Amino acid sequence: MKDGVGAKGKKVANTAMNDEAEEEKKKVTIYIMGKAYEVPAGLTIMKAVEYAGFQYIRGAGCRAGFCGACATVYRKKGDYKLYTALACQTAVEDGMYLTQLPFVPANKAKYDIEKIEVSPNTLIKFYPELVRCVSCNTCTKSCPQDLEVMYYIQAAIRGDIEKVAKLSFDCIQCGLCAIRCPAEIAHYHVAQLARRLYGKYMSPTPKHLLERIKEIESGKFDREMEEIMKMSIEKIKKMYAERDIEGATEARAKAEKD
Amino acid sequence: MVGGVGRKEDRKTAYDAGMMKIAYYPGCTLKTTARSFEKSVIASYRVLGIEYIELEKWTCCGTYFSLAKDDLVHHIASIRNLIRVKEAGYDRVVAPCSMCYNTLKMANEEVRNDEEKAYRINSFMDEEEDYRGDVEVLHPFDLLREVGMDRVRGAVKKPLEGLKVMPYYGCMLVRPEIAALGKGELPGIMEDLIKALGGVPVYTPYNIECCGSYHVVSNPDFVMARARDIAKKAVMEGAEVIITSCPLCHYNLDRMQLEAKRKWKDFKEIPAIYFSQLMAIAFGLGKKDIALDGNYVDPRPLFEAKGLV
Amino acid sequence: MRVKVGGEEEEIVAKVEEISGQNIMLCYQCGQCSASCPMADYMDLIPSRVMKMLQLGMVDDVFKANTMWICATCLKCSVMCPKDIDVAAVMEALRQIVLRRNEEYLSLGKISKDRIEELPQIALIASARKMTP
Ligand code: SF4
Ligand code: SF4
Ligand code: FES
């Protein structure tokens, strides 16, 4: 059934903002909770919502695609599909009908990660609804991070914790999968438990981390820390702006050279 | 893409060359409580020149098949897996778990025989290629028929020396007819296998009776009573071990015998193992491949006493 | 001929026939299904009785009985029926009617964690499919 099916909600991200001046001239109509608003084309959904006069008190956080606070659902004119997106990462399109989800209710199991004995059924034990998955793939289709959500749920059912951890690594807990799932699974909580178990009991402990912990404990960085504590806010801000980021420093140097 | 060996015309050549490859659908339980089944079935079929190639991606089969005529969403899982088989370049898939085998096969037949249903299922899975039922779903027993019992006999290194074995088919290999291994409810394939391995098949009226199935979750007492009746009859007819190809039957028979023992003091247990473990034993494979360690009713004393392991 | 003609009962029986794809009136009460059913001992109403009551439109009693939930879908009744009625599908239809009202028979959250730990996936998955909406 591939014909006539368009790509998933296109993610234009913030790059569109560069052409803001030009885009400003073009307007599109979007429908926020049923009411029409004219907004400049090229805005992200989040900016467009604010442009329309709304103020976020929930449903916005990092504004950079990392926190998962801005889950949004929308339809397009003449298209039955229900699209899902992060409002801060998706450009508005003409004729979008949208609403944001301020919160996704989902139960998180109670556990003490120190006390769990990992077995093939551990994830089902805490989240028995896992076994209700019908492999409809709706979760995968709704994930704005393009994760293979169905396959991580399936790996969870068969106790492959490592696979769950790896497939779900980029999950930002937006909850869009959970709100769409007919089996009423809370995918992201399952995945988080799997990653915790993987980190605690299954992945090899990195040697350099152990060494660094020893260094910290032996007081190697105490003096530097004290110095920072005494610094003025301005100086800390400056230091932060000029800090060395792995890879970024070289990239900046290269950009300057070009 | 794995070219060739999945296709009919190349199958004979592959068999002749001693290695026929087939897409392998494990199902969830073979990865968890039935690992001994997975290990032994892969190892013993390798001896017969059949290599199981696990699908790279698969989901639960969607067991147990929905009998409701309008309940299409519950067939999605099966069909999706069959699409994965095609994508891997195969036109046949083997599912050792009886329940997976039955569920996949029933869904396959549903799509084959009902265009309207096929259309609706395909429309729902709009991200997948259309599926029309062109994959064949097989059970390892179908493959035994294909290679022939002569090859099985030829592979035996430690004949079972008259070991009395109850072949427990349960339901999913014999019902309904559209998914059954043979005509009627008596396929006879397990009996042939037992004989080829040097054992003696034991007939009881319970060979094709239900073990209580998934009721072990909600009504374990019923299942315990079933397990008791089946085991009792097996012992009465002189069987020394029960073989099965279903991880649920296996759990019910094996685990629930412990409960039965607790409740009825004079109850006599009988070990239950997978048919592939019996093959692995007779083929003289290593301990790891036979994998007799995970049972509740320990089968090891029996086979050790006979010098088979 | 149904005793309760017309009304809600008849509609429900029609629904059972539609979902199961079976003609309930074909049953002539030979009792083969009940005789072969491995779970009959635990049922409030044996399968042939359910068939008869559906013919009579006694749907309330059928839904009050545990029969449909105790059915293990082993399909023995369906292969035994001389009238080729898929009795197991009738049980499935009865379950579906309840489940589609969003009522559950099995509460997954109430199974003890220790039991979940040792149960095979296949048992949990099949139970969830047959007993949760
Ligand atoms: S897996 Fe679910 S919660 Fe995580 S990012 Fe994807 S849709 Fe959001
Ligand atoms: S949406 Fe729910 S039922 Fe569908 S595949 Fe994902 S987890 Fe399974
Ligand atoms: S606001 Fe954080 S992901 Fe959109």
XYZ file of C-alpha atoms in Angstrom, chain B:
309
model
C 18.699 -10.761 0.480
C 19.473 -14.410 0.832
C 19.106 -15.587 -2.714
C 18.186 -18.991 -3.941
C 17.923 -21.451 -1.132
C 14.491 -20.213 -0.121
C 13.064 -20.994 -3.538
C 11.538 -24.260 -4.531
C 13.671 -24.958 -7.569
C 16.878 -24.562 -5.577
C 15.731 -26.543 -2.598
C 16.711 -29.923 -3.973
C 20.205 -28.759 -4.813
C 20.525 -27.313 -1.336
C 19.418 -30.578 0.231
C 21.812 -32.525 -1.963
C 24.636 -30.230 -0.938
C 23.739 -30.993 2.676
C 22.593 -27.554 3.751
C 19.095 -26.344 3.143
C 18.434 -22.922 4.573
C 15.030 -21.938 5.833
C 13.683 -18.789 7.448
C 13.200 -19.400 11.140
C 10.543 -17.709 13.239
C 11.351 -18.370 16.924
C 8.440 -16.748 18.744
C 8.784 -15.085 22.139
C 8.766 -18.165 24.322
C 11.650 -19.908 22.567
C 13.735 -16.929 23.640
C 12.702 -17.155 27.280
C 11.246 -20.151 29.097
C 11.736 -22.540 26.175
C 15.366 -21.903 25.342
C 16.038 -25.629 25.559
C 13.597 -26.053 22.676
C 15.364 -23.470 20.540
C 18.821 -24.877 21.214
C 17.851 -28.462 20.537
C 15.702 -27.814 17.480
C 18.401 -25.772 15.757
C 21.101 -28.298 16.597
C 19.172 -31.419 15.652
C 17.962 -30.003 12.348
C 21.483 -28.952 11.475
C 22.386 -32.632 11.730
C 19.711 -33.309 9.117
C 21.195 -30.692 6.816
C 18.685 -27.973 7.537
C 19.882 -24.630 8.736
C 17.479 -22.314 10.539
C 18.125 -18.679 9.666
C 16.433 -16.479 12.230
C 14.504 -13.523 10.855
C 16.301 -10.329 11.624
C 13.126 -8.623 12.791
C 10.012 -10.284 14.080
C 7.194 -9.626 16.484
C 4.977 -11.848 18.573
C 2.869 -14.112 16.321
C -0.368 -12.828 17.790
C -1.351 -16.027 19.524
C -3.908 -17.377 19.932
C -5.547 -16.800 16.551
C -8.792 -14.879 16.846
C -11.763 -16.934 15.690
C -13.957 -13.837 15.385
C -14.662 -13.158 11.734
C -14.418 -9.388 12.110
C -11.381 -9.202 14.368
C -8.733 -8.347 11.804
C -6.427 -6.371 14.037
C -5.495 -9.574 15.800
C -4.135 -11.018 12.550
C -1.842 -8.062 11.908
C 1.028 -9.479 13.938
C 1.055 -12.761 12.007
C 0.900 -11.113 8.620
C 3.629 -8.653 9.502
C 5.931 -11.550 10.324
C 5.139 -13.245 7.036
C 6.046 -10.005 5.251
C 9.369 -10.095 7.098
C 9.908 -13.615 5.724
C 9.400 -12.381 2.172
C 11.688 -9.438 2.731
C 14.409 -11.797 3.885
C 14.172 -13.516 0.515
C 12.392 -16.687 1.586
C 9.112 -18.225 0.567
C 8.872 -20.616 3.507
C 9.212 -20.169 7.229
C 9.509 -22.720 9.998
C 7.906 -22.079 13.385
C 8.763 -24.770 15.953
C 6.354 -23.560 18.629
C 3.017 -25.266 17.940
C 1.045 -22.194 18.883
C 3.076 -19.839 16.715
C 2.876 -22.344 13.879
C -0.889 -22.601 14.171
C -1.453 -18.860 14.542
C 0.776 -17.922 11.609
C -0.722 -20.602 9.426
C -4.322 -19.707 10.251
C -3.723 -16.025 9.529
C -1.978 -16.973 6.299
C -4.949 -19.060 5.208
C -7.295 -16.233 6.136
C -5.464 -13.868 3.783
C -5.207 -16.530 1.077
C -8.884 -17.399 1.117
C -10.523 -14.051 1.703
C -9.638 -11.213 -0.634
C -11.685 -8.687 1.244
C -9.878 -9.441 4.483
C -6.527 -9.389 2.732
C -7.354 -5.983 1.309
C -8.359 -4.564 4.663
C -5.324 -5.924 6.459
C -3.031 -4.578 3.771
C -4.724 -1.184 3.845
C -4.231 -0.971 7.557
C -0.543 -1.788 7.285
C 0.028 1.074 4.889
C 3.724 1.184 5.665
C 4.284 -2.403 4.494
C 4.297 -4.075 1.082
C 1.040 -5.843 0.301
C 0.849 -9.464 1.354
C -1.202 -12.067 -0.494
C -0.374 -15.286 1.298
C 2.619 -16.306 -0.780
C 4.731 -17.540 2.133
C 4.341 -21.115 3.300
C 4.211 -21.704 7.044
C 5.857 -24.936 8.147
C 6.381 -26.824 11.344
C 9.641 -28.725 11.868
C 7.567 -31.901 11.437
C 6.784 -30.850 7.859
C 10.530 -30.671 7.288
C 10.964 -34.163 8.718
C 8.552 -35.437 6.102
C 10.486 -33.557 3.468
C 13.885 -35.022 4.355
C 12.419 -38.442 5.014
C 12.793 -40.756 7.978
C 15.712 -42.548 6.312
C 17.833 -39.501 6.837
C 16.700 -39.331 10.460
C 17.588 -42.997 10.977
C 20.933 -42.384 9.353
C 21.704 -39.627 11.850
C 21.025 -41.721 14.942
C 24.182 -42.425 16.954
C 22.591 -43.522 20.202
C 19.390 -45.434 19.445
C 16.810 -45.036 22.176
C 16.745 -48.813 22.758
C 13.030 -49.212 23.102
C 12.438 -46.138 25.247
C 8.680 -45.744 25.645
C 7.645 -42.282 24.543
C 4.227 -40.647 24.608
C 3.908 -38.294 21.641
C 1.844 -35.414 22.956
C 0.461 -33.362 20.072
C -1.867 -31.212 22.118
C -4.292 -29.143 20.032
C -2.409 -26.772 17.810
C -0.793 -29.352 15.517
C -3.996 -31.250 14.859
C -6.829 -28.718 14.923
C -8.479 -27.196 12.978
C -8.032 -29.142 9.784
C -6.814 -26.146 7.821
C -3.760 -25.838 10.078
C -3.360 -29.504 10.956
C -0.233 -31.496 10.164
C -2.253 -34.274 8.599
C -5.719 -35.348 7.685
C -7.902 -36.073 10.663
C -6.454 -35.679 14.081
C -3.800 -38.384 13.852
C -0.838 -37.126 11.860
C 1.432 -39.985 12.969
C 4.589 -37.985 12.383
C 5.735 -38.033 16.011
C 5.197 -41.787 16.138
C 7.342 -42.188 13.017
C 10.006 -39.991 14.539
C 10.063 -41.927 17.799
C 10.440 -45.188 15.874
C 13.194 -43.769 13.700
C 15.080 -42.770 16.832
C 14.782 -46.295 18.199
C 11.983 -45.689 20.681
C 8.479 -47.069 21.029
C 5.524 -44.697 20.705
C 2.878 -45.029 23.389
C -0.707 -44.387 22.466
C -3.069 -42.878 25.017
C -6.419 -41.150 24.498
C -4.748 -37.972 25.722
C -2.216 -37.633 22.900
C -4.361 -35.057 21.125
C -6.187 -33.648 24.136
C -5.875 -30.118 25.446
C -3.553 -29.404 28.374
C -5.633 -26.465 29.566
C -3.561 -24.017 27.553
C -3.402 -20.363 28.592
C -5.745 -21.027 31.502
C -2.621 -21.608 33.503
C -2.675 -17.835 33.984
C -6.246 -17.394 35.193
C -7.263 -20.875 36.349
C -4.132 -22.843 37.210
C -6.112 -25.443 39.161
C -7.892 -26.654 36.040
C -4.606 -26.974 34.251
C -3.105 -28.881 37.142
C -5.938 -31.399 36.937
C -5.387 -31.731 33.177
C -1.663 -32.264 33.677
C -2.393 -34.914 36.268
C -4.779 -36.786 33.988
C -2.418 -36.683 31.032
C 0.600 -37.751 33.068
C -1.343 -40.457 34.852
C -2.540 -41.962 31.613
C 0.951 -41.796 30.147
C 2.410 -43.668 33.104
C -0.443 -46.167 33.076
C 0.258 -47.002 29.449
C 3.896 -47.541 30.261
C 5.423 -44.330 28.887
C 8.725 -43.219 30.353
C 8.785 -39.730 28.893
C 6.385 -37.335 27.142
C 7.453 -35.320 24.109
C 5.811 -32.136 22.860
C 6.436 -29.269 20.487
C 4.593 -26.565 22.377
C 6.247 -24.460 25.078
C 2.867 -23.887 26.701
C 1.953 -27.587 26.795
C 5.440 -28.183 28.073
C 5.149 -25.666 30.878
C 1.721 -26.936 31.828
C 2.722 -30.593 31.859
C 6.087 -30.065 33.469
C 5.399 -27.356 36.033
C 1.880 -28.407 36.966
C 3.004 -31.944 37.766
C 4.869 -30.447 40.707
C 1.627 -28.916 41.952
C -0.198 -32.187 41.325
C 2.419 -34.018 43.369
C 1.867 -31.587 46.190
C -1.875 -32.148 46.110
C -2.098 -35.875 45.412
C 0.618 -37.656 47.320
C 0.495 -40.887 45.303
C 0.827 -39.044 41.999
C 3.747 -40.309 39.939
C 5.612 -37.776 37.811
C 6.842 -38.374 34.298
C 9.327 -36.069 32.598
C 8.166 -34.003 29.619
C 10.683 -32.782 27.049
C 10.665 -31.291 23.560
C 10.736 -33.687 20.614
C 13.891 -31.966 19.440
C 15.628 -32.797 22.703
C 14.865 -36.442 22.062
C 16.328 -36.053 18.577
C 19.424 -34.366 19.976
C 19.866 -37.228 22.460
C 19.564 -39.912 19.793
C 21.846 -37.972 17.452
C 24.478 -38.044 20.189
C 24.754 -34.264 20.440
C 26.414 -32.433 23.313
C 24.843 -31.492 26.633
C 24.440 -27.856 25.584
C 22.392 -28.789 22.536
C 20.244 -31.305 24.387
C 19.697 -28.778 27.179
C 17.948 -31.000 29.688
C 18.648 -28.720 32.626
C 15.682 -26.359 32.761
C 12.882 -28.782 33.684
C 10.745 -28.965 36.810
C 10.427 -32.754 36.581
C 14.051 -33.637 35.956
C 14.437 -35.875 32.890
C 18.149 -36.451 33.419
C 17.968 -39.465 35.759
C 15.946 -41.373 33.151
C 18.395 -40.749 30.319
C 21.452 -41.173 32.523
C 20.216 -44.541 33.757
C 19.871 -45.645 30.140
C 23.309 -44.346 29.302
C 21.893 -42.014 26.680
C 23.376 -38.767 27.981
